PDB file of C-alpha atoms in Angstrom:
ATOM      1  CA  MET A  81       0.000   0.000   0.000  1.00 56.00           C
ATOM      2  CA  LYS A  82       2.772   2.432   0.900  1.00 63.00           C
ATOM      3  CA  MET A  83       4.686   1.761  -2.301  1.00 73.00           C
ATOM      4  CA  SER A  84       1.678   2.342  -4.515  1.00 87.00           C
ATOM      5  CA  LYS A  85       0.892   5.622  -2.709  1.00 85.00           C
ATOM      6  CA  LYS A  86       4.509   6.694  -3.048  1.00 88.00           C
ATOM      7  CA  LEU A  87       4.561   5.794  -6.734  1.00 92.00           C
ATOM      8  CA  ALA A  88       1.269   7.607  -7.327  1.00 92.00           C
ATOM      9  CA  GLY A  89       2.670  10.664  -5.543  1.00 92.00           C
ATOM     10  CA  LEU A  90       5.812  10.572  -7.658  1.00 93.00           C
ATOM     11  CA  MET A  91       3.776  10.329 -10.846  1.00 95.00           C
ATOM     12  CA  VAL A  92       1.550  13.272  -9.832  1.00 95.00           C
ATOM     13  CA  TYR A  93       4.623  15.315  -8.846  1.00 95.00           C
ATOM     14  CA  LEU A  94       6.361  14.571 -12.143  1.00 95.00           C
ATOM     15  CA  LEU A  95       3.157  15.338 -14.043  1.00 95.00           C
ATOM     16  CA  GLY A  96       2.995  18.775 -12.406  1.00 95.00           C
ATOM     17  CA  THR A  97       6.634  19.639 -13.056  1.00 95.00           C
ATOM     18  CA  GLY A  98       6.525  18.169 -16.569  1.00 95.00           C
ATOM     19  CA  LEU A  99       3.442  20.205 -17.376  1.00 94.00           C
ATOM     20  CA  GLY A 100       5.205  23.306 -16.013  1.00 93.00           C
ATOM     21  CA  ILE A 101       8.172  22.653 -18.294  1.00 92.00           C
ATOM     22  CA  ALA A 102       6.199  21.637 -21.388  1.00 92.00           C
ATOM     23  CA  LYS A 103       3.537  24.351 -21.084  1.00 91.00           C
ATOM     24  CA  PRO A 104       4.683  27.259 -18.900  1.00 88.00           C
ATOM     25  CA  PRO A 105       1.766  29.298 -17.509  1.00 90.00           C
ATOM     26  CA  ILE A 106       2.686  32.355 -19.580  1.00 87.00           C
ATOM     27  CA  GLU A 107       0.539  33.427 -22.509  1.00 84.00           C
ATOM     28  CA  ARG A 108       0.942  36.101 -25.140  1.00 76.00           C
ATOM     29  CA  LEU A 109      -1.564  38.908 -25.036  1.00 75.00           C
ATOM     30  CA  ALA A 110      -2.912  40.859 -27.973  1.00 74.00           C
ATOM     31  CA  CYS A 111      -0.781  43.935 -27.455  1.00 74.00           C
ATOM     32  CA  MET A 112       2.675  45.142 -28.363  1.00 67.00           C
ATOM     33  CA  GLU A 113       4.874  47.863 -26.947  1.00 67.00           C
ATOM     34  CA  VAL A 114       5.609  50.057 -29.940  1.00 66.00           C
ATOM     35  CA  PRO A 115       9.039  51.554 -29.123  1.00 75.00           C
ATOM     36  CA  SER A 116      10.682  48.283 -28.144  1.00 73.00           C
ATOM     37  CA  GLY A 117       8.601  45.875 -30.222  1.00 68.00           C
ATOM     38  CA  ASP A 118       8.087  43.529 -27.242  1.00 74.00           C
ATOM     39  CA  VAL A 119       4.922  41.455 -27.060  1.00 74.00           C
ATOM     40  CA  CYS A 120       2.906  41.722 -23.831  1.00 77.00           C
ATOM     41  CA  THR A 121       2.579  38.550 -21.783  1.00 80.00           C
ATOM     42  CA  GLY A 122       0.359  37.534 -18.896  1.00 84.00           C
ATOM     43  CA  VAL A 123       0.031  34.658 -16.466  1.00 89.00           C
ATOM     44  CA  ASN A 124      -2.477  31.908 -17.212  1.00 89.00           C
ATOM     45  CA  THR A 125      -3.772  31.599 -13.639  1.00 91.00           C
ATOM     46  CA  PRO A 126      -5.829  28.372 -13.970  1.00 93.00           C
ATOM     47  CA  LEU A 127      -2.885  26.557 -15.546  1.00 93.00           C
ATOM     48  CA  LEU A 128      -0.518  27.860 -12.866  1.00 94.00           C
ATOM     49  CA  ILE A 129      -2.883  26.700 -10.108  1.00 95.00           C
ATOM     50  CA  LEU A 130      -3.165  23.278 -11.751  1.00 96.00           C
ATOM     51  CA  GLU A 131       0.613  22.864 -12.025  1.00 95.00           C
ATOM     52  CA  LEU A 132       1.291  24.015  -8.454  1.00 95.00           C
ATOM     53  CA  GLY A 133      -1.558  21.891  -7.130  1.00 96.00           C
ATOM     54  CA  LEU A 134      -0.210  18.766  -8.827  1.00 96.00           C
ATOM     55  CA  VAL A 135       3.270  19.401  -7.443  1.00 96.00           C
ATOM     56  CA  MET A 136       2.017  19.938  -3.894  1.00 94.00           C
ATOM     57  CA  MET A 137      -0.396  16.980  -4.015  1.00 95.00           C
ATOM     58  CA  GLY A 138       2.377  14.707  -5.281  1.00 94.00           C
ATOM     59  CA  ALA A 139       4.727  15.889  -2.528  1.00 93.00           C
ATOM     60  CA  LEU A 140       2.019  15.263   0.065  1.00 91.00           C
ATOM     61  CA  LEU A 141       1.313  11.741  -1.195  1.00 91.00           C
ATOM     62  CA  MET A 142       5.014  10.879  -1.209  1.00 89.00           C
ATOM     63  CA  GLY A 143       5.512  12.389   2.254  1.00 87.00           C
ATOM     64  CA  LEU A 144       2.571  10.623   3.876  1.00 86.00           C
ATOM     65  CA  SER A 145       3.664   7.225   2.573  1.00 83.00           C
ATOM     66  CA  HIS A 146       7.265   7.600   3.758  1.00 81.00           C
ATOM     67  CA  GLY A 147       6.715   7.148   7.505  1.00 78.00           C
ATOM     68  CA  PHE A 148       8.674   9.998   9.075  1.00 78.00           C
ATOM     69  CA  LYS A 149       9.493   9.799  12.782  1.00 78.00           C
ATOM     70  CA  ASN A 150       7.994  13.178  13.755  1.00 81.00           C
ATOM     71  CA  HIS A 151       6.012  16.036  12.287  1.00 84.00           C
ATOM     72  CA  HIS A 152       9.075  18.260  11.831  1.00 84.00           C
ATOM     73  CA  GLU A 153      10.586  15.807   9.373  1.00 85.00           C
ATOM     74  CA  LEU A 154       7.310  15.514   7.446  1.00 88.00           C
ATOM     75  CA  ASN A 155       6.820  19.290   7.280  1.00 90.00           C
ATOM     76  CA  GLY A 156      10.436  19.761   6.224  1.00 90.00           C
ATOM     77  CA  TRP A 157      10.057  17.159   3.485  1.00 90.00           C
ATOM     78  CA  LEU A 158       6.895  18.875   2.215  1.00 92.00           C
ATOM     79  CA  GLY A 159       8.675  22.243   2.216  1.00 93.00           C
ATOM     80  CA  VAL A 160      11.721  20.983   0.342  1.00 94.00           C
ATOM     81  CA  SER A 161       9.919  18.887  -2.261  1.00 94.00           C
ATOM     82  CA  SER A 162       7.129  21.349  -3.028  1.00 95.00           C
ATOM     83  CA  GLY A 163       9.580  24.274  -2.927  1.00 96.00           C
ATOM     84  CA  LEU A 164      11.778  22.630  -5.539  1.00 95.00           C
ATOM     85  CA  GLY A 165       8.780  21.973  -7.772  1.00 95.00           C
ATOM     86  CA  VAL A 166       7.564  25.557  -7.434  1.00 96.00           C
ATOM     87  CA  ALA A 167      11.067  26.865  -8.186  1.00 96.00           C
ATOM     88  CA  ILE A 168      11.315  24.690 -11.308  1.00 95.00           C
ATOM     89  CA  ILE A 169       7.940  25.880 -12.590  1.00 95.00           C
ATOM     90  CA  GLY A 170       8.807  29.510 -11.803  1.00 94.00           C
ATOM     91  CA  SER A 171      12.180  29.352 -13.511  1.00 94.00           C
ATOM     92  CA  TYR A 172      10.834  27.802 -16.730  1.00 92.00           C
ATOM     93  CA  ALA A 173       7.939  30.270 -16.821  1.00 91.00           C
ATOM     94  CA  GLY A 174      10.245  33.218 -16.199  1.00 90.00           C
ATOM     95  CA  ILE A 175       8.305  34.340 -13.133  1.00 92.00           C
ATOM     96  CA  MET A 176      11.048  35.495 -10.761  1.00 94.00           C
ATOM     97  CA  GLU A 177       8.682  35.918  -7.800  1.00 95.00           C
ATOM     98  CA  LEU A 178       7.493  32.307  -8.090  1.00 95.00           C
ATOM     99  CA  PHE A 179      11.071  31.078  -8.403  1.00 96.00           C
ATOM    100  CA  LEU A 180      12.107  32.987  -5.267  1.00 97.00           C
ATOM    101  CA  LEU A 181       9.068  31.672  -3.400  1.00 96.00           C
ATOM    102  CA  GLY A 182      10.095  28.113  -4.257  1.00 96.00           C
ATOM    103  CA  VAL A 183      13.704  28.656  -3.209  1.00 97.00           C
ATOM    104  CA  THR A 184      12.592  30.228   0.086  1.00 97.00           C
ATOM    105  CA  LEU A 185      10.135  27.411   0.756  1.00 96.00           C
ATOM    106  CA  ALA A 186      12.790  24.776   0.049  1.00 95.00           C
ATOM    107  CA  THR A 187      15.313  26.530   2.303  1.00 95.00           C
ATOM    108  CA  LEU A 188      12.860  26.803   5.192  1.00 95.00           C
ATOM    109  CA  GLY A 189      11.819  23.194   4.655  1.00 93.00           C
ATOM    110  CA  LEU A 190      15.441  22.087   4.871  1.00 93.00           C
ATOM    111  CA  LEU A 191      15.879  23.951   8.152  1.00 92.00           C
ATOM    112  CA  VAL A 192      12.708  22.415   9.607  1.00 90.00           C
ATOM    113  CA  TYR A 193      13.814  18.955   8.456  1.00 86.00           C
ATOM    114  CA  LYS A 194      17.177  19.415  10.180  1.00 85.00           C
ATOM    115  CA  VAL A 195      15.425  20.503  13.401  1.00 82.00           C
ATOM    116  CA  GLY A 196      13.270  17.379  13.227  1.00 75.00           C
ATOM    117  CA  ARG A 197      16.288  15.139  12.735  1.00 74.00           C
ATOM    118  CA  ALA A 198      18.123  16.766  15.655  1.00 74.00           C
ATOM    119  CA  GLU A 199      15.025  16.496  17.868  1.00 69.00           C
ATOM    120  CA  ASN A 200      14.657  12.830  17.046  1.00 67.00           C
ATOM    121  CA  ALA A 201      18.344  12.098  17.729  1.00 65.00           C
ATOM    122  CA  HIS A 202      18.148  13.444  21.303  1.00 62.00           C
ATOM    123  CA  GLY A 203      14.892  11.868  22.354  1.00 54.00           C
TER     124      GLY A 203
END
């Protein structure tokens, strides 16, 4: 049961990141800046929500099937894995704010995971 949940989580996670790479949530709008010749772009919000939701759901399924020793380790794992997925989607889409959010989430998740490991080693 745990292996199938972990495999399903991995497939959902990879589907979300693969969709973010294959179809970034950026769309061209029907406008152009005349002096520079640049085309206006916007964020496709439903697609972005779908990609981020798949990444976070896959991380949750993988984390729940792993069997961590305490809640700090589980929360750290969720922070690191979902943060990396968000950073990948943000970098391919060219959304710097989303990329920085993912990096920050992964960094905080790593710190929480380390606290959980240290807490478990002492008690």
